PDB file of C-alpha atoms in Angstrom:
ATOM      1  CA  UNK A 769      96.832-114.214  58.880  1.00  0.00           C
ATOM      2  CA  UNK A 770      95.848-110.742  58.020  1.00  0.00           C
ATOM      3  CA  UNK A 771      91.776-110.034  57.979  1.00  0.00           C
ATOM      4  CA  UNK A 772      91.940-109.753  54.356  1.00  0.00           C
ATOM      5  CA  UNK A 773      93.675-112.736  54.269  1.00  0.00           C
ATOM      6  CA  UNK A 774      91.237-114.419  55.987  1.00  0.00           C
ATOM      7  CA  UNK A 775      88.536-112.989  54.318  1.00  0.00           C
ATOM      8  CA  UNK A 776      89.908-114.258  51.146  1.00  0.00           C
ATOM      9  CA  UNK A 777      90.689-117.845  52.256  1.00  0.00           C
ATOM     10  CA  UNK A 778      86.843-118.220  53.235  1.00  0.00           C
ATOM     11  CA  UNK A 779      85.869-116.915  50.039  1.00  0.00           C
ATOM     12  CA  UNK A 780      87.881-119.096  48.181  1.00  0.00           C
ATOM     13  CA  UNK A 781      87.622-121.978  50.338  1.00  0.00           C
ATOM     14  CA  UNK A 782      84.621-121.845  52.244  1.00  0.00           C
ATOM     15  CA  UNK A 783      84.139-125.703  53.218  1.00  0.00           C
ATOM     16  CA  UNK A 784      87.518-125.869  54.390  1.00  0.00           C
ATOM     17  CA  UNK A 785      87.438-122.560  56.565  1.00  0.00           C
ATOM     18  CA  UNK A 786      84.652-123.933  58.117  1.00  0.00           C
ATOM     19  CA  UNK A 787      85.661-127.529  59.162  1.00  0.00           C
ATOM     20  CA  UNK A 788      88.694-125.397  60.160  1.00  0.00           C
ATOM     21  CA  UNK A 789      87.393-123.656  62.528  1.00  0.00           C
ATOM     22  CA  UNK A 790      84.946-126.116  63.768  1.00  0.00           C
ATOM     23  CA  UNK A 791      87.805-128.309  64.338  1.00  0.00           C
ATOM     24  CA  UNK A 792      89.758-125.485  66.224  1.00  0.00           C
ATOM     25  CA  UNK A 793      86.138-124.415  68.182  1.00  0.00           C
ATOM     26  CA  UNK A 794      85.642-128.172  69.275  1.00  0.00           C
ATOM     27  CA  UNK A 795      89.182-128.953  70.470  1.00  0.00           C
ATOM     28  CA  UNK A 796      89.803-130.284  73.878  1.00  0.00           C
ATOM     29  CA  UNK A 797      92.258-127.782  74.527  1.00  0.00           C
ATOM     30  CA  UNK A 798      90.122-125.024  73.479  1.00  0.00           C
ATOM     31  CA  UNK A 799      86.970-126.433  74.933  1.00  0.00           C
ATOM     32  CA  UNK A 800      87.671-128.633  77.984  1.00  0.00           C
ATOM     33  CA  UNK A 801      91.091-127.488  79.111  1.00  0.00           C
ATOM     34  CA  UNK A 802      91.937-128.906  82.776  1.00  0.00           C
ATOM     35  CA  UNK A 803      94.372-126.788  83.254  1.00  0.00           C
ATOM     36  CA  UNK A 804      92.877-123.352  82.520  1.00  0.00           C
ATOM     37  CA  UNK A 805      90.062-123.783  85.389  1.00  0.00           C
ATOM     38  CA  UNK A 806      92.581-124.962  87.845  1.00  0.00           C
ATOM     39  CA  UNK A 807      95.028-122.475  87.166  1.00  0.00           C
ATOM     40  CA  UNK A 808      91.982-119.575  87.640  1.00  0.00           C
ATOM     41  CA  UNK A 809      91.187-121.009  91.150  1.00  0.00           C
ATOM     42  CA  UNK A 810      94.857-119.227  92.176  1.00  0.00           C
ATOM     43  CA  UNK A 811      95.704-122.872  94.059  1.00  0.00           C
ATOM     44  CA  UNK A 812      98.915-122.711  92.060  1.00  0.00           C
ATOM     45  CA  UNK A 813     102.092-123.183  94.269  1.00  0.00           C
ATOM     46  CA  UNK A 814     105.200-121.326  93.396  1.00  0.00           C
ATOM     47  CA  UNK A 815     107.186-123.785  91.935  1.00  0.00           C
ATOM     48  CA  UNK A 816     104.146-124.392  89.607  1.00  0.00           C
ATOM     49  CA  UNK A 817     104.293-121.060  88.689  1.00  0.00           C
ATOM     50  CA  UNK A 818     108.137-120.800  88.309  1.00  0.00           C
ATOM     51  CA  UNK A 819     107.458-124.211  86.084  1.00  0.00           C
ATOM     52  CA  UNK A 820     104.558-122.297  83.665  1.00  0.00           C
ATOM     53  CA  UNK A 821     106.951-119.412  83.376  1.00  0.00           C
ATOM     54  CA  UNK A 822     109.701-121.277  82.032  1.00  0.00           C
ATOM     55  CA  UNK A 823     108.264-123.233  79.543  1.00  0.00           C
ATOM     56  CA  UNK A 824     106.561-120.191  78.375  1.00  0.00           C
ATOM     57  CA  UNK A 825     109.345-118.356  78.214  1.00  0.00           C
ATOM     58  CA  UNK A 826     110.954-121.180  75.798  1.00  0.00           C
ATOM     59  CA  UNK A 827     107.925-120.899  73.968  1.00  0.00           C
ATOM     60  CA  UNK A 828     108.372-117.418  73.700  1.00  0.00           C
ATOM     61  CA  UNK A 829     111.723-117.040  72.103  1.00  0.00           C
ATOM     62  CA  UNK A 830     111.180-120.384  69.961  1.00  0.00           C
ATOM     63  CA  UNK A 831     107.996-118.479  68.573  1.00  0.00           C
ATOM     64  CA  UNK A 832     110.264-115.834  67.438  1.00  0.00           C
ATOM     65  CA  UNK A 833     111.701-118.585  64.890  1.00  0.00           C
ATOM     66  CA  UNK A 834     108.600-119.950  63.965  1.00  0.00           C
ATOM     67  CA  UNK A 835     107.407-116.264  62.882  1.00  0.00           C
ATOM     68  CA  UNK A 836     110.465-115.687  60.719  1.00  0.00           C
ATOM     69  CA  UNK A 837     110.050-118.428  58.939  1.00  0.00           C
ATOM     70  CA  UNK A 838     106.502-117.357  58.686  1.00  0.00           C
ATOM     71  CA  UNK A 839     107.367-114.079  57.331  1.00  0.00           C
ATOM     72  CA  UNK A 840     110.092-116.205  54.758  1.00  0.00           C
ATOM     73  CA  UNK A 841     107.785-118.360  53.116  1.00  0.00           C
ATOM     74  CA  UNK A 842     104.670-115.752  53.605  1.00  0.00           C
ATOM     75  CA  UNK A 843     102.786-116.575  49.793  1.00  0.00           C
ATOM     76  CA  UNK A 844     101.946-112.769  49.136  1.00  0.00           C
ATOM     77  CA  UNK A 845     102.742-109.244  50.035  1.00  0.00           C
ATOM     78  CA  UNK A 846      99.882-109.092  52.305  1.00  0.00           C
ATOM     79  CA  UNK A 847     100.647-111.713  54.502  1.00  0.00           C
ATOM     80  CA  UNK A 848     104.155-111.460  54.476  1.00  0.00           C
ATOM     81  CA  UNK A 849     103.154-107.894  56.103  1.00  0.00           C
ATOM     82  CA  UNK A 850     100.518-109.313  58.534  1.00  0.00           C
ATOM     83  CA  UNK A 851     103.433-111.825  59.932  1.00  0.00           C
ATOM     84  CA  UNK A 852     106.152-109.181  59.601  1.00  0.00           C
ATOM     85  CA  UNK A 853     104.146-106.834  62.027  1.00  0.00           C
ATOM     86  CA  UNK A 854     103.386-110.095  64.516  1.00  0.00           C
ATOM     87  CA  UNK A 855     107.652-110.243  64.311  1.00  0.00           C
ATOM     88  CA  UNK A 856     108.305-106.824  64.755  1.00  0.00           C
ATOM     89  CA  UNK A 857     105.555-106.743  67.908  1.00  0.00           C
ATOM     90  CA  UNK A 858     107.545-109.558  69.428  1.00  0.00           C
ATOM     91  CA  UNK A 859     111.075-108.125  69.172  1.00  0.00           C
ATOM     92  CA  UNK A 860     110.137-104.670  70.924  1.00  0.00           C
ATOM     93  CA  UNK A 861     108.063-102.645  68.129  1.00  0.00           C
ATOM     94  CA  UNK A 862     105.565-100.941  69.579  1.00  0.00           C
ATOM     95  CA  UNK A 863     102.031-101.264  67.863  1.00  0.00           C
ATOM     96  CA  UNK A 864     100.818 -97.812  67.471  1.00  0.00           C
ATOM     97  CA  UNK A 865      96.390 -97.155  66.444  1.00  0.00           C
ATOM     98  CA  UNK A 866      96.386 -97.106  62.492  1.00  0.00           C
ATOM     99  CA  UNK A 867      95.601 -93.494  63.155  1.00  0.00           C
ATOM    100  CA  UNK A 868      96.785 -90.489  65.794  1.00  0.00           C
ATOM    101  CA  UNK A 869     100.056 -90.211  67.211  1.00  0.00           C
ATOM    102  CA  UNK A 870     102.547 -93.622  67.992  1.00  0.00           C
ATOM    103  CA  UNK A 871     102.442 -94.695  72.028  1.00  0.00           C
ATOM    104  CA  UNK A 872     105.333 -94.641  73.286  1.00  0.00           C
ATOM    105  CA  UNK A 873     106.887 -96.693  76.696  1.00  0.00           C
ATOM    106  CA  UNK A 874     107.914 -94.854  79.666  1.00  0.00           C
ATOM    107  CA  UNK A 875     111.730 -93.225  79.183  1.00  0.00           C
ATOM    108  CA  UNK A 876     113.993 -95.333  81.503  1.00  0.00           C
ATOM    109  CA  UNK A 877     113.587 -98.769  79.188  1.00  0.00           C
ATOM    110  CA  UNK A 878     110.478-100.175  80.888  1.00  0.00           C
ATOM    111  CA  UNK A 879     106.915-100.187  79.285  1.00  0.00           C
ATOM    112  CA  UNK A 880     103.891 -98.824  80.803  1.00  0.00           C
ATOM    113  CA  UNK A 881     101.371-101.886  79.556  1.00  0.00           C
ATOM    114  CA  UNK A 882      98.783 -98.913  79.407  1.00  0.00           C
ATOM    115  CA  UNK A 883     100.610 -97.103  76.294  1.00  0.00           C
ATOM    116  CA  UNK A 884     101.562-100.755  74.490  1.00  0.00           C
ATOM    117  CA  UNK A 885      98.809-101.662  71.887  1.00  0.00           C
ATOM    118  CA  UNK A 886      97.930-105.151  71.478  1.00  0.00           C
ATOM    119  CA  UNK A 887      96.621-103.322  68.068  1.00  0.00           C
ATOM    120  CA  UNK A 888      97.245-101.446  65.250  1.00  0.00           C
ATOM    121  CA  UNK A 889     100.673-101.539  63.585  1.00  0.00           C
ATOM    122  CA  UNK A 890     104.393-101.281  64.055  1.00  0.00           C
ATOM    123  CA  UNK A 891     104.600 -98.973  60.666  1.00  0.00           C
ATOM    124  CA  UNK A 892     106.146 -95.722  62.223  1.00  0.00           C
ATOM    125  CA  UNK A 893     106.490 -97.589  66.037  1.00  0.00           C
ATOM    126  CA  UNK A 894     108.568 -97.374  67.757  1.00  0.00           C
ATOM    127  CA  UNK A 895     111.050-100.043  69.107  1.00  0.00           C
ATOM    128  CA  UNK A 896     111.956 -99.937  72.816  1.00  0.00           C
ATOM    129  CA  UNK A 897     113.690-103.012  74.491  1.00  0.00           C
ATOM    130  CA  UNK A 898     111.248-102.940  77.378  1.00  0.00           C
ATOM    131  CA  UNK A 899     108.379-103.334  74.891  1.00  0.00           C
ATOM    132  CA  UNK A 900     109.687-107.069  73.803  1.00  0.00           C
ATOM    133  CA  UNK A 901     107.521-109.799  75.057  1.00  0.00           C
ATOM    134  CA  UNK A 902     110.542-111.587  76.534  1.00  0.00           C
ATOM    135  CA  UNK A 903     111.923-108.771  78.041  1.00  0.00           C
ATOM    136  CA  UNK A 904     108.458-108.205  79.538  1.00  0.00           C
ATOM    137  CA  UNK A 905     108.785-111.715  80.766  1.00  0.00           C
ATOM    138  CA  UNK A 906     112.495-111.479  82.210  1.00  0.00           C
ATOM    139  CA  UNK A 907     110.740-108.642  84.400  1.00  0.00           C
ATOM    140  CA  UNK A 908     107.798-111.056  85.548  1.00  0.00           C
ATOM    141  CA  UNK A 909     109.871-113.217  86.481  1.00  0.00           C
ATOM    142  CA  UNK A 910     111.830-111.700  88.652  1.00  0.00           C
ATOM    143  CA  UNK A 911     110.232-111.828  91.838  1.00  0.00           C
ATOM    144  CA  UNK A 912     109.892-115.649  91.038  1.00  0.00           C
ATOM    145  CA  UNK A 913     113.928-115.664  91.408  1.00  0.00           C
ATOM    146  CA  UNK A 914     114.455-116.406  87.743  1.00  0.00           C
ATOM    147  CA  UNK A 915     116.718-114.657  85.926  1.00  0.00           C
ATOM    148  CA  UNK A 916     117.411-114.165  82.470  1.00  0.00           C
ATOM    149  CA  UNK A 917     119.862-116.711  82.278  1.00  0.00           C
ATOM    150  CA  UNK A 918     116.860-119.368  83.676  1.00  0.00           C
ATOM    151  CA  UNK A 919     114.761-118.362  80.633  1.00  0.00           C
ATOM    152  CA  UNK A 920     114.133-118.608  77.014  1.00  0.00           C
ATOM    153  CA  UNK A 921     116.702-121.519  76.408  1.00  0.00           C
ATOM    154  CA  UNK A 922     115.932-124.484  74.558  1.00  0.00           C
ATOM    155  CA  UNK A 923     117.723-126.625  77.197  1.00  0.00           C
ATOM    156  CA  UNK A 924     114.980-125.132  79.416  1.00  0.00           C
ATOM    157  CA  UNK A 925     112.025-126.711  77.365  1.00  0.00           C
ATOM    158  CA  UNK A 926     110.335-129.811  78.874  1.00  0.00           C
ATOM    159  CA  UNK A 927     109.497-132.822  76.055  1.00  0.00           C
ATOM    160  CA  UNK A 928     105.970-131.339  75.499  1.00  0.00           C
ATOM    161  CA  UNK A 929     107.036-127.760  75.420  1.00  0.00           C
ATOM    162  CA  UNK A 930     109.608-128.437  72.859  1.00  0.00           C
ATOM    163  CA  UNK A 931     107.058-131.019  71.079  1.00  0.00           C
ATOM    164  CA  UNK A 932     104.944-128.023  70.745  1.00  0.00           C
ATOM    165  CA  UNK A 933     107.336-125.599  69.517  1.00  0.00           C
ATOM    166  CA  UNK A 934     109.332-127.601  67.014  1.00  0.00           C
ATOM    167  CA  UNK A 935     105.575-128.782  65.399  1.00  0.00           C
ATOM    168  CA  UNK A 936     104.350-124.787  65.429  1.00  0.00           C
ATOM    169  CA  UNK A 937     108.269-124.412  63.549  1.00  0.00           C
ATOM    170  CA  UNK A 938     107.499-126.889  61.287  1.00  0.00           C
ATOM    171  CA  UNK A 939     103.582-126.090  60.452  1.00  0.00           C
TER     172      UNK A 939
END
C-alpha cells in the first residue's frame, strides 16, 4: 500500500488502522520470534542455511503471484501503481530516486547492491536480469551448492512454507 494509500485508510478508518497495527506490533512473530535471535548468534550449520534458502527462495517466486494478483484486483489507480512498482522491483526493474539520473547495475548482468535502490520508483528504470530478487538469490546460493534448478519450485516448499504462501495468495 502506497503512503497515500495509507494515509487515506487511517483517515477513513482510523479504529481499524489502529487495532491493525497493534495487532501486527504485538504479534509473536514480530515481537518474540525464536528464530530471529538464534539465527543472529551465526550458530547456524550449513544445511540450516541451505534449508532457509530454499524455502525462501519458494517464497520468493510464489510472492511474484501473490503481487500480480495484487496489482489485478488493486481497487484504484493509486494502488494498482504502488503494487505494480513492488512487481516490477521483483522481476529485475531497477528502482531509480524520484529525482536525478536512474542507477544502473554493473554491465556484465550482475548488480552492484550499492547502485540498486530499495527506493524510489521503477518509472524510467531500468530492467537488468541481475537486478531480480531471485536471480540475486540463484547467485547467493551458489556457494551453498544450490543451483537454480534446487530453487524457487513449488515442489521445493516445506508444508509451512507453502501454508504461508498459498494464505499471502489468497489474502
Amino acid at each position: 500500500m502506497s503512503t497515500a494509500a495509507a494515509s487515506r485508510a487511517s483517515d477513513q478508518f482510523p479504529a481499524f488502522v489502529e487495532r491493525a497495527l497493534d495487532a501486527v506490533s504485538r504479534h509473536p512473530v514480530v515481537c518474540a520470534n525464536p528464530y530471529t535471535p538464534w539465527f543472529a548468534k551465526g550458530g547456524a550449520t550449513r544445511d540450516e542455511v541451505r534449508h532457509l534458502t530454499t524455502q525462501f527462495s519458494v517464497f520468493s517466486h510464489l510472492f511474484i503471484e501473490a503481487q500480480l494478483r495484487k496489482v489485478l484486483n488493486a481497487p484504484d489507480l493509486e494502488s494498482y501503481h504502488a503494487s505494480k512498482e513492488i512487481l516490477l522491483n521483483e522481476l529485475g526493474v531497477i528502482f531509480r530516486p524520484k529525482q536525478g539520473p536512474a542507477r544502473a547495475g554493473v554491465g556484465d548482468g550482475a548488480t552492484d547492491p550499492s547502485l540498486v535502490g530499495t527506493e524510489g520508483t521503477v518509472e524510467g528504470g531500468m530492467f537488468k536480469f541481475g537486478a531480480a530478487h531471485f536471480e540475486w538469490l540463484v547467485k547467493f546460493a551458489k556457494p551453498l551448492g544450490l543451483s537454480f534448478s534446487d530453487l524457487g519450485k513449488r515442489r521445493l516448499g516445506t508444508p509451512p512454507t507453502l501454508f504461508f504462501c498459498d494464505e499471502l495468495l489468497r489474502i
